Coordinates of C-alpha atoms in Angstrom, one line a residue:
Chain K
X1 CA 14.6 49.5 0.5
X2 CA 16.4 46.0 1.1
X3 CA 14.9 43.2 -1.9
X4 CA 13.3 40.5 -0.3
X5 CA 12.1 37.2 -1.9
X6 CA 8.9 36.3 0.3
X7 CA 9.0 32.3 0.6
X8 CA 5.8 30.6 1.3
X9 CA 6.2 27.6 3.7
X10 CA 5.1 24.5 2.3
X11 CA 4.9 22.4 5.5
X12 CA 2.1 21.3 7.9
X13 CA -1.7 21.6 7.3
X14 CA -2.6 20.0 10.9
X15 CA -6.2 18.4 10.4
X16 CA -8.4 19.8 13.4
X17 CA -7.9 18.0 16.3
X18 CA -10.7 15.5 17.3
X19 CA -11.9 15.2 20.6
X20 CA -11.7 11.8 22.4
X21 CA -11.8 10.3 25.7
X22 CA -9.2 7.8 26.7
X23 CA -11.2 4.5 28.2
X24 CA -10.8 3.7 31.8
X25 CA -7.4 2.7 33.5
X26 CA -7.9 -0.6 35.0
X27 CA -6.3 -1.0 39.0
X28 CA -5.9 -4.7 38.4
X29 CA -5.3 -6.7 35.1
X30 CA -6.9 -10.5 36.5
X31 CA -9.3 -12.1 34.8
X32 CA -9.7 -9.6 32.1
X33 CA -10.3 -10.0 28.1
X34 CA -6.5 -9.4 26.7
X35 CA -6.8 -8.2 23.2
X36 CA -3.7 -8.6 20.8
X37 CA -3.7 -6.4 17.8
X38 CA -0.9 -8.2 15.0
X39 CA 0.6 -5.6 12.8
X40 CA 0.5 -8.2 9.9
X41 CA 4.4 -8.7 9.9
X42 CA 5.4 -12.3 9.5
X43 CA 6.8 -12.5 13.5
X44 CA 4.4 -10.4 15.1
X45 CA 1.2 -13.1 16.5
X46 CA 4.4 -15.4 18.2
X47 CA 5.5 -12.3 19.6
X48 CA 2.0 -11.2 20.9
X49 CA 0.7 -15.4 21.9
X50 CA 4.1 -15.8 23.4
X51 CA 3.8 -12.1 25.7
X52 CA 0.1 -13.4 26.2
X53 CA 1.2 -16.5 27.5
X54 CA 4.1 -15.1 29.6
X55 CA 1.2 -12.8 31.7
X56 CA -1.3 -15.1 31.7
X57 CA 1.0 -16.8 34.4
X58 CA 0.2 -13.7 36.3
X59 CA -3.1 -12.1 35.5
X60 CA -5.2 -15.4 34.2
X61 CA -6.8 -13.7 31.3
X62 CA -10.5 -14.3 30.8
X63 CA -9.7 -14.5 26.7
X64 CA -7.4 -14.1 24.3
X65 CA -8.8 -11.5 21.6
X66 CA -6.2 -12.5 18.8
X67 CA -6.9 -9.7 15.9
X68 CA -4.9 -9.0 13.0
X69 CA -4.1 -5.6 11.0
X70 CA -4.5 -5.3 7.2
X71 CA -1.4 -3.6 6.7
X72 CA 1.8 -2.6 9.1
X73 CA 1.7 1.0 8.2
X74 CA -2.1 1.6 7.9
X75 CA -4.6 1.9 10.6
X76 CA -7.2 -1.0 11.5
X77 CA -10.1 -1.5 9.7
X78 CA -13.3 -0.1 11.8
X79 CA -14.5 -4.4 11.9
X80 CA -10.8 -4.6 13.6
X81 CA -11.5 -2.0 15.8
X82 CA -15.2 -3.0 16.6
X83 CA -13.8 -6.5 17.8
X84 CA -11.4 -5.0 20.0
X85 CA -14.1 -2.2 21.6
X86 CA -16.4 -5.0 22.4
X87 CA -14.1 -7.8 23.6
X88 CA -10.6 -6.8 24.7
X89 CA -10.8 -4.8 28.2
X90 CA -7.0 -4.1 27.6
X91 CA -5.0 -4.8 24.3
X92 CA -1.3 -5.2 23.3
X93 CA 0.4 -4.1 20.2
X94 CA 3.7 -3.5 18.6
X95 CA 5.5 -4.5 15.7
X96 CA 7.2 -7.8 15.2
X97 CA 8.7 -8.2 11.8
Chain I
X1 CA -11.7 25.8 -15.9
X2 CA -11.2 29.0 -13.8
X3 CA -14.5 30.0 -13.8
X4 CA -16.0 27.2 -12.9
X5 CA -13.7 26.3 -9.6
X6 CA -15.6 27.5 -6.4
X7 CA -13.2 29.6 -4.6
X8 CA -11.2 30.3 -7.0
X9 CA -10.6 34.2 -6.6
X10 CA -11.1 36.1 -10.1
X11 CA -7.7 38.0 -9.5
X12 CA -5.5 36.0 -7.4
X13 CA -2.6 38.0 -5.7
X14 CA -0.1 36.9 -3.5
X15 CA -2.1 38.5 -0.8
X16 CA -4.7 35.3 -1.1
X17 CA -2.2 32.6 -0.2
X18 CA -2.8 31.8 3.6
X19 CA 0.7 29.8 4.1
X20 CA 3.6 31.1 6.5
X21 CA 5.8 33.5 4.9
X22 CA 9.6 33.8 5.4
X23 CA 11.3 37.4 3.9
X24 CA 14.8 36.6 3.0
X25 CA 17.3 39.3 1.1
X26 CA 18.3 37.0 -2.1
X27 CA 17.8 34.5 -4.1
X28 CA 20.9 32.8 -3.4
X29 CA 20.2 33.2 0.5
X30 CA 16.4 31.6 0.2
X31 CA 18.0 28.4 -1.8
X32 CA 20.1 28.2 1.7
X33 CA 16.8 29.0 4.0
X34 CA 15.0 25.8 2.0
X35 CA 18.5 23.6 3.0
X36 CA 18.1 25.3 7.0
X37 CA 14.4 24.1 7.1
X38 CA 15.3 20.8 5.9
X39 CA 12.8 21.0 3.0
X40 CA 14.6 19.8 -0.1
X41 CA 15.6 16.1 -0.9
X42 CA 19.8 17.0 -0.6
X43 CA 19.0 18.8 -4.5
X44 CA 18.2 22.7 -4.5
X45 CA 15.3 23.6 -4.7
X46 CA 13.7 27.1 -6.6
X47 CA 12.5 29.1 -3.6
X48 CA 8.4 28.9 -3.4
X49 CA 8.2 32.5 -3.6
X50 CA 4.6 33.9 -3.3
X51 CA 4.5 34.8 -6.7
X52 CA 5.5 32.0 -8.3
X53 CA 2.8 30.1 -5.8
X54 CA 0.1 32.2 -7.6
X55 CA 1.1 31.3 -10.9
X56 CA 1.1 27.5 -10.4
X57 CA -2.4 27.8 -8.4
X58 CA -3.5 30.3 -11.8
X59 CA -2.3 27.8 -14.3
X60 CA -5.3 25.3 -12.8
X61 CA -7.5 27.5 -11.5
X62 CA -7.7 26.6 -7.7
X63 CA -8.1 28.4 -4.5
X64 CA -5.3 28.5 -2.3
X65 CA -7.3 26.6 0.5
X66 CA -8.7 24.3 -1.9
X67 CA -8.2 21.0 0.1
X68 CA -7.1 18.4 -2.2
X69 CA -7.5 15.5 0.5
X70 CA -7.0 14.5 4.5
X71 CA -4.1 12.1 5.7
X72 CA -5.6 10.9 8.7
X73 CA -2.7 8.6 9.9
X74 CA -0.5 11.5 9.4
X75 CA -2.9 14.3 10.4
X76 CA -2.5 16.5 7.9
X77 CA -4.7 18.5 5.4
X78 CA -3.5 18.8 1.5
X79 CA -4.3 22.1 0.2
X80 CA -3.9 22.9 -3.1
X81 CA -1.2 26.1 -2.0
X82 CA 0.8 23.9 -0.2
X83 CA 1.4 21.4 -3.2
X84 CA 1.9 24.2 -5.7
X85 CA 4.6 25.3 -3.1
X86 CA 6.2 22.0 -3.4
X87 CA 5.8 22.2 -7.1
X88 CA 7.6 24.9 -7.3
X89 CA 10.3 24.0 -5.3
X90 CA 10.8 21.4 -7.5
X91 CA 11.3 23.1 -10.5
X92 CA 8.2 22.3 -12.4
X93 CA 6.5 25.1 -14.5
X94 CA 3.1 26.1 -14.3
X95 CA 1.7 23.9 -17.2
X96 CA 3.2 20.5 -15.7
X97 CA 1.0 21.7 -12.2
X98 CA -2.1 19.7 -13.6
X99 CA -0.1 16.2 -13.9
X100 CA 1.1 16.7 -10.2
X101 CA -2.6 17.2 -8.9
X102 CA -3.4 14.3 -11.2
X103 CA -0.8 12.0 -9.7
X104 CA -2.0 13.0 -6.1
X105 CA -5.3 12.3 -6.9
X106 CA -5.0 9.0 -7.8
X107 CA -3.3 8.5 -4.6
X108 CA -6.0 10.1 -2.8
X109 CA -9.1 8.1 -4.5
X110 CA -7.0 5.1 -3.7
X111 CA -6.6 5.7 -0.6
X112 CA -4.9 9.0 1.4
X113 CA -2.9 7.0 3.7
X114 CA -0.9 5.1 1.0
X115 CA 1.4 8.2 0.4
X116 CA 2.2 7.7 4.3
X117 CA 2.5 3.9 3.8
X118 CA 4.7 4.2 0.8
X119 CA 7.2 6.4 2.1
X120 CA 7.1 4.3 5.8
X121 CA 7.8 1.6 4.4
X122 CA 11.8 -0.3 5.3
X123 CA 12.4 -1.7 1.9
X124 CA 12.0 2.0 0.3
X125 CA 9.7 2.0 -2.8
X126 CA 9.4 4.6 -4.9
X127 CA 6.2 6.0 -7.0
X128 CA 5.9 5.2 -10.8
X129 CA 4.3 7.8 -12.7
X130 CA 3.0 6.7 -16.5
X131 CA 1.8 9.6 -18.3
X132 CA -0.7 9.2 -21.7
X133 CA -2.7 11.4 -24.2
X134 CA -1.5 14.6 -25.8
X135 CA -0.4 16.1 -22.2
X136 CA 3.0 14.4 -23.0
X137 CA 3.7 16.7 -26.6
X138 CA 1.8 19.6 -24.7
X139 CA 4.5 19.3 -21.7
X140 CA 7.7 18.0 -23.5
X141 CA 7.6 14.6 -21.4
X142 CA 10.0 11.8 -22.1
X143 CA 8.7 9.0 -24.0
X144 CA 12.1 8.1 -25.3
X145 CA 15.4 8.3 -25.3
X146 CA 16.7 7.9 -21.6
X147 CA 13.3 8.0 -20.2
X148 CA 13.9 6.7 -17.4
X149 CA 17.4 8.8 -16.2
X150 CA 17.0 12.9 -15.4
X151 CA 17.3 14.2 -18.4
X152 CA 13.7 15.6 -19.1
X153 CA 12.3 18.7 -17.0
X154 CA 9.2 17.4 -17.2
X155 CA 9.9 14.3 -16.3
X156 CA 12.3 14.9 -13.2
X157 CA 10.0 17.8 -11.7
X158 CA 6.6 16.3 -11.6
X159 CA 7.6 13.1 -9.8
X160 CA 9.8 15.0 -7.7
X161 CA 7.1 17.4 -6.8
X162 CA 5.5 14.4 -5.9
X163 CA 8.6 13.0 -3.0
X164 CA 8.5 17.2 -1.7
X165 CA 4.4 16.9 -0.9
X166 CA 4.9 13.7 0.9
X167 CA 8.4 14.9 2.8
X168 CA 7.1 18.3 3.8
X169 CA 3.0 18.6 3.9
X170 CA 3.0 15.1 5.5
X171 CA 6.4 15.8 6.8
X172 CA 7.5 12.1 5.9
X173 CA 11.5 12.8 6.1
X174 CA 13.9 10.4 5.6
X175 CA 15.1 9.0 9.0
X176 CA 12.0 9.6 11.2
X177 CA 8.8 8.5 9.1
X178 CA 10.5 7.1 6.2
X179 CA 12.0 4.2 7.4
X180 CA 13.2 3.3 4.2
X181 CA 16.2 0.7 5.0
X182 CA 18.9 1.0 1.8
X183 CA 16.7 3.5 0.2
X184 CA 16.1 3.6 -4.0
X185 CA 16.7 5.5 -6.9
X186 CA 12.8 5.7 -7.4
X187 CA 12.3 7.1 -4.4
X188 CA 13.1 10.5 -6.3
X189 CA 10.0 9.1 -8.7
X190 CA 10.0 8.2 -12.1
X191 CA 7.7 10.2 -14.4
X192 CA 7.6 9.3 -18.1
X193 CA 5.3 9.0 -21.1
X194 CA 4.4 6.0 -23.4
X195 CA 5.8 6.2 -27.1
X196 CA 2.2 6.0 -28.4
X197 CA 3.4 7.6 -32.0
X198 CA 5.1 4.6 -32.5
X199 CA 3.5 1.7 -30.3
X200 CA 2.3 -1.2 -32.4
X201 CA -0.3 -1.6 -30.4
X202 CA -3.1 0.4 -28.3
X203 CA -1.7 2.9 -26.0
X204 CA -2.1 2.0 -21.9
X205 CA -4.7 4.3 -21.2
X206 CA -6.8 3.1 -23.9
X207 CA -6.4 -0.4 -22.9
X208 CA -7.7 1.0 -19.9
X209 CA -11.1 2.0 -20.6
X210 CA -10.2 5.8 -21.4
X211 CA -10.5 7.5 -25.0
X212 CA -7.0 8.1 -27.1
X213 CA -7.4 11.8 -26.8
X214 CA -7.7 11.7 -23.1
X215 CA -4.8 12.5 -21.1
X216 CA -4.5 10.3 -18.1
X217 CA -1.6 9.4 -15.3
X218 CA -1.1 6.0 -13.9
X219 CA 0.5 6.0 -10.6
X220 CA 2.0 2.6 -8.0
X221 CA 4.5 1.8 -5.8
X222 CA 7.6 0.4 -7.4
X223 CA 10.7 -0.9 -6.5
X224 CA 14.3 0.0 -8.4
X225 CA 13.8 -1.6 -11.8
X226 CA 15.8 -4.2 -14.1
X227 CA 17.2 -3.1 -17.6
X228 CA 16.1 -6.4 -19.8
X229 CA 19.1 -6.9 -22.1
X230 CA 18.2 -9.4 -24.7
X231 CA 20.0 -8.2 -27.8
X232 CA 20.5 -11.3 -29.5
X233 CA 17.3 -13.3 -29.4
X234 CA 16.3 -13.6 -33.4
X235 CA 12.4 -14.6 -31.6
X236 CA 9.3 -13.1 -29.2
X237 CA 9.8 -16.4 -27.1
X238 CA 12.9 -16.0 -26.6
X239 CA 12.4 -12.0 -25.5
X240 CA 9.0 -13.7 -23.4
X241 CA 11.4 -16.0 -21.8
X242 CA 13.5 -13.9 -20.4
X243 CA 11.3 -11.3 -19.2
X244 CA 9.9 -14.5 -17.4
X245 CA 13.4 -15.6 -15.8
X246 CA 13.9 -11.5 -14.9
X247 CA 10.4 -11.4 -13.0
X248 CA 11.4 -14.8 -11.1
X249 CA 14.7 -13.4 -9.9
X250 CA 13.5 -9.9 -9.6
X251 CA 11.2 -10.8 -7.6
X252 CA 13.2 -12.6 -4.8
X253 CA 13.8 -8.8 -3.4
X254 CA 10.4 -8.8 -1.4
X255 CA 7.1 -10.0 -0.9
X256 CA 7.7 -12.8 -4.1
X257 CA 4.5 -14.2 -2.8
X258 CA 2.7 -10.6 -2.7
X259 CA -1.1 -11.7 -4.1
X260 CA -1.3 -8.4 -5.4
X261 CA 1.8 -8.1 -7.2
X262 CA 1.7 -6.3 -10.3
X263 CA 4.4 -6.0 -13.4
X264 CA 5.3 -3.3 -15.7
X265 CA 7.8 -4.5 -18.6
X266 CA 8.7 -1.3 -20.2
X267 CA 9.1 -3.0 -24.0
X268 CA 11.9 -0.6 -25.7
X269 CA 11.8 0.5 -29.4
X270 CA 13.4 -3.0 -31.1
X271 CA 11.5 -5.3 -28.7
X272 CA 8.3 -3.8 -29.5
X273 CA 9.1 -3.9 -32.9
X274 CA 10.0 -7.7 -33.1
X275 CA 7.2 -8.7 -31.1
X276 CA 4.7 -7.3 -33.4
X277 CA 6.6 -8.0 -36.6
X278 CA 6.1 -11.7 -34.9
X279 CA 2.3 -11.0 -34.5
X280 CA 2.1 -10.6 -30.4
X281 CA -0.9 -9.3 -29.5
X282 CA -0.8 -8.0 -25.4
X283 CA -3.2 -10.6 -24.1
X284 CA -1.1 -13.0 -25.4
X285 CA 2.0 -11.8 -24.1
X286 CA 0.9 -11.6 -20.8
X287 CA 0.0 -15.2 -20.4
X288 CA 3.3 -16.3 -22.2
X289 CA 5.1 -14.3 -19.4
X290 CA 2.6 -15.3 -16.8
X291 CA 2.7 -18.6 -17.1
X292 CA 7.2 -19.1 -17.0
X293 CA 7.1 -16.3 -13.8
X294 CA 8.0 -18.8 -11.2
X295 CA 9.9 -20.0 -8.0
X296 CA 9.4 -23.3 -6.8
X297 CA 8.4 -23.6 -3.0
X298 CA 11.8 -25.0 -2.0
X299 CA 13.9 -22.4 -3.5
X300 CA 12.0 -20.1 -2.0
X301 CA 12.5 -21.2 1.7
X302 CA 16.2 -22.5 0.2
X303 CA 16.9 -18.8 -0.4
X304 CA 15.1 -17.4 2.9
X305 CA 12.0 -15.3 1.0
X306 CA 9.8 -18.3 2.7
X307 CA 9.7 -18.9 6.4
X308 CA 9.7 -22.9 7.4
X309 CA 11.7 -25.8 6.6
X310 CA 11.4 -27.8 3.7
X311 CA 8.2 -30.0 2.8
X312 CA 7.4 -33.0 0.8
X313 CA 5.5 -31.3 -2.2
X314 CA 7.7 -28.1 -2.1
X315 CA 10.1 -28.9 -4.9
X316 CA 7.0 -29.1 -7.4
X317 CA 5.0 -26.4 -6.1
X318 CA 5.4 -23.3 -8.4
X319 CA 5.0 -19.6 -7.2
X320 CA 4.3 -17.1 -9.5
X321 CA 5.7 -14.0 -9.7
X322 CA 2.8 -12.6 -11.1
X323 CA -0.8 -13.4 -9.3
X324 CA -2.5 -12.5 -13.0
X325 CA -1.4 -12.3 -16.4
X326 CA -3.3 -9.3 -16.6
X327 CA -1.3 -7.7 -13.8
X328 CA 1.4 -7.5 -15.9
X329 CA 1.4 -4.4 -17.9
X330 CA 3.2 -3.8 -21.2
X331 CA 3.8 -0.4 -22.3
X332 CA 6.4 0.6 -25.2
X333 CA 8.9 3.6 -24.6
X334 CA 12.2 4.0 -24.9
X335 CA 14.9 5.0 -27.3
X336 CA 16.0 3.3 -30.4
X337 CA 19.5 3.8 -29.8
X338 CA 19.7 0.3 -28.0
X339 CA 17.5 -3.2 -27.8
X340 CA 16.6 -3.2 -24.7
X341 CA 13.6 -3.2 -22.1
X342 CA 13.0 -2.3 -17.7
X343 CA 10.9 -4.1 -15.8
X344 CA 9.5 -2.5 -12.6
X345 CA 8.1 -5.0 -10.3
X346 CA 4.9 -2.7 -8.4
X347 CA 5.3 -3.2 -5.0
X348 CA 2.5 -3.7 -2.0
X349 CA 1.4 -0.5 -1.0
X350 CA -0.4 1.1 -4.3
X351 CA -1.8 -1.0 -7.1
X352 CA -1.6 0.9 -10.6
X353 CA -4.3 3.5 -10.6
X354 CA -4.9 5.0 -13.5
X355 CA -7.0 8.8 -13.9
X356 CA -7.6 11.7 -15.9
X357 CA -5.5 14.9 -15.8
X358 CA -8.3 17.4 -15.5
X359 CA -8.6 20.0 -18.0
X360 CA -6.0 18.3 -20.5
X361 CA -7.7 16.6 -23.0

């Protein structure tokens, strides 16, 4: 019988997925609440007021929902998210360092 | 501990462990499988073979499933099987196990996601691991001579365990989710005890609310440290003052104007000893070393770590390196070979967190 050395794989450990529903698709962007979600990095809000501004020529927003991450590599805090959920109909984000 | 560890089966065997398994013929050819699956840091690594697995889960007395703590930004589960794999791998013996589980722990009770933010992040920290109580005698950890370089099993295993868990349970590799930019030498981890047989003054821990004979692990983010080389100075001030002038230049490499910034100056054997011959307490030290850890505004935007042009006011407005004296911490290790010191400057991401090794001491 051939020896064999049995490795055990120490990658992975997936968490179990969570359901969740993605929120309406919107057919046209005018007059809605524009949320922008800053990463923290020092050049990320003039990125996002200055996108803002560029679409607003287009699509009028109702408000600007200007929120801002605790950390660039961490998720929002639920108060972050809570602001968004209740006053951005659409939100942009990305990071600008 | 065994005993009392629900789950834990009363005779482990390899048939227990729940990971995938890969047969291979040799030795030789599973060090080579590790390399294929891209699991090992560029180093080889000792094949996590099933048995060895068992023994590192036996030496602490947890189940294989035993879920150590959830990464939810990185989806993933940390089961105590898959670390000792990654212990393993990186050459630490059973006995150092409990240190590794205490240094993931302290990241976990921070925060889980930190071990995904640490390793993201583009200017490449590494993790600082500062080991106290009698684990460090029981272990054979470095407390001085070359400390800080690999020359102590303990030492290099245990904080390299540490870089393997993040790369291959969160699967943080180099390249893809760590974006580190120039990379660091401490991104291996640096694991070392203090020299408490011969500090002149309280050990860390105990500074830190924990009893002498407990055996704790403080862990945070650091970036590639500073040998302090003041050999000549005949007084503490002049040792204070250039720990002072290291922090302020050290600190130009990121974030000088962090608010949660946090120092530790690693005092070697003939600092230590001149400071307390001198009659430094650490309290005092701190604010000596607090107080000349500074930038002014201008040279700060001068130099580029400051966004803006200049501003009336900015050539007399100081920045301190450190936000507290109390954030910077002063531990004594080292050799005596040399008069030296390092500085490690604790970058954003985690603050020093200090807990107990469980069942040592």
């Amino acid at each position: 019988m051939t020896p064999t050395v049995c490795l055990i794989d120490p990658t992975g450990g997936a968490m179990a997925a969570r359901a969740f529903v993605l929120a309406p698709r919107f057919a046209d962007l005018r007059g809605k609440s524009l949320g922008l979600l800053d990463n923290s990095k020092s050049g990320s809000e003039s990125i996002l007021r200055t996108i803002a501004a560029l679409l607003d020529d287009e699509f009028k927003w109702a408000e600007i929902v200007y929120v801002r991450k605790h950390s660039a590599s961490l998720p929002p805090t639920p108060e972050v998210m809570e602001t968004l959920r209740h006053r951005a109909d659409v939100v942009i984000t990305g990071v600008g360092d | 501990m065994k005993s009392g560890t629900p789950g834990y089966p009363s005779h482990m065997t390899t048939s227990d462990l729940r990971a995938a398994r890969h047969d291979l013929p040799t030795t030789m050819d599973a060090i080579e499988e590790c390399y294929r699956r891209g699991w090992t840091d560029g180093l080889p690594v000792v094949p996590p073979t099933d048995t060895k697995v068992v023994a590192m889960l036996d030496a602490v007395g947890l189940a294989p499933d035993h879920v150590l703590g959830e990464v939810a930004v990185r989806r993933r589960v940390i089961t105590a099987e898959r670390v000792a794999a990654n212990a393993v791998m990186a050459g630490c013996r059973p006995e150092h196990f409990a240190l590794v589980l205490a240094a993931l722990d302290a990241f976990l009770e921070h925060d889980p996601n930190i071990l995904h933010e640490v390793s993201a992040a583009t200017n490449a920290p590494g993790w600082l691991l500062l080991v106290n109580g009698p684990v460090r005698r029981a272990i054979g950890l470095g407390c001085t001579d070359n400390l800080l370089s690999s020359a102590d099993r303990a030492n290099a295993t245990i904080a390299r365990a540490i870089r393997l868990v993040v790369m291959n349970v969160l699967e943080s590799r180099p390249g893809v989710l760590d974006r580190g930019c120039m990379g660091s030498l401490v991104k291996a981890g640096v694991c070392f005890g203090e020299d408490e047989e011969r500090t002149p003054w309280a050990p860390f821990h105990v500074r830190r609310g924990f009893a002498a004979a407990e055996s704790t692990v403080t862990v945070a983010s650091v970036q590639d440290p500073e040998t302090l080389g003041n050999r000549y100075g005949q007084t503490a001030e002049s040792l204070m003052e250039s720990v002072a002038d290291a922090m302020a230049t050290h600190g130009l490499a990121v974030h000088f104007t962090f608010t949660g910034t946090e120092w530790f100056w690693i005092v070697g054997h003939w600092h230590a000893e001149m400071l307390a011959r001198q009659g430094w307490t650490v309290p005092r030290m701190q604010e000596y070393v607090w107080e000349r850890a500074w930038r002014t505004r201008a040279e700060l935007k001068r130099l580029g770590m400051l966004r803006g042009d200049p501003e009336p006011g900015d050539d007399t407005a100081r920045v301190l390196a450190a936000p507290r004296p109390d954030g910077i911490f002063i531990v004594k290790a080292g050799g005596d070979s040399g008069i030296y010191s390092t500085l490690f400057k604790v970058y954003i991401g985690m603050p020093a967190t200090t807990v107990r090794v469980r069942g040592r001491g």
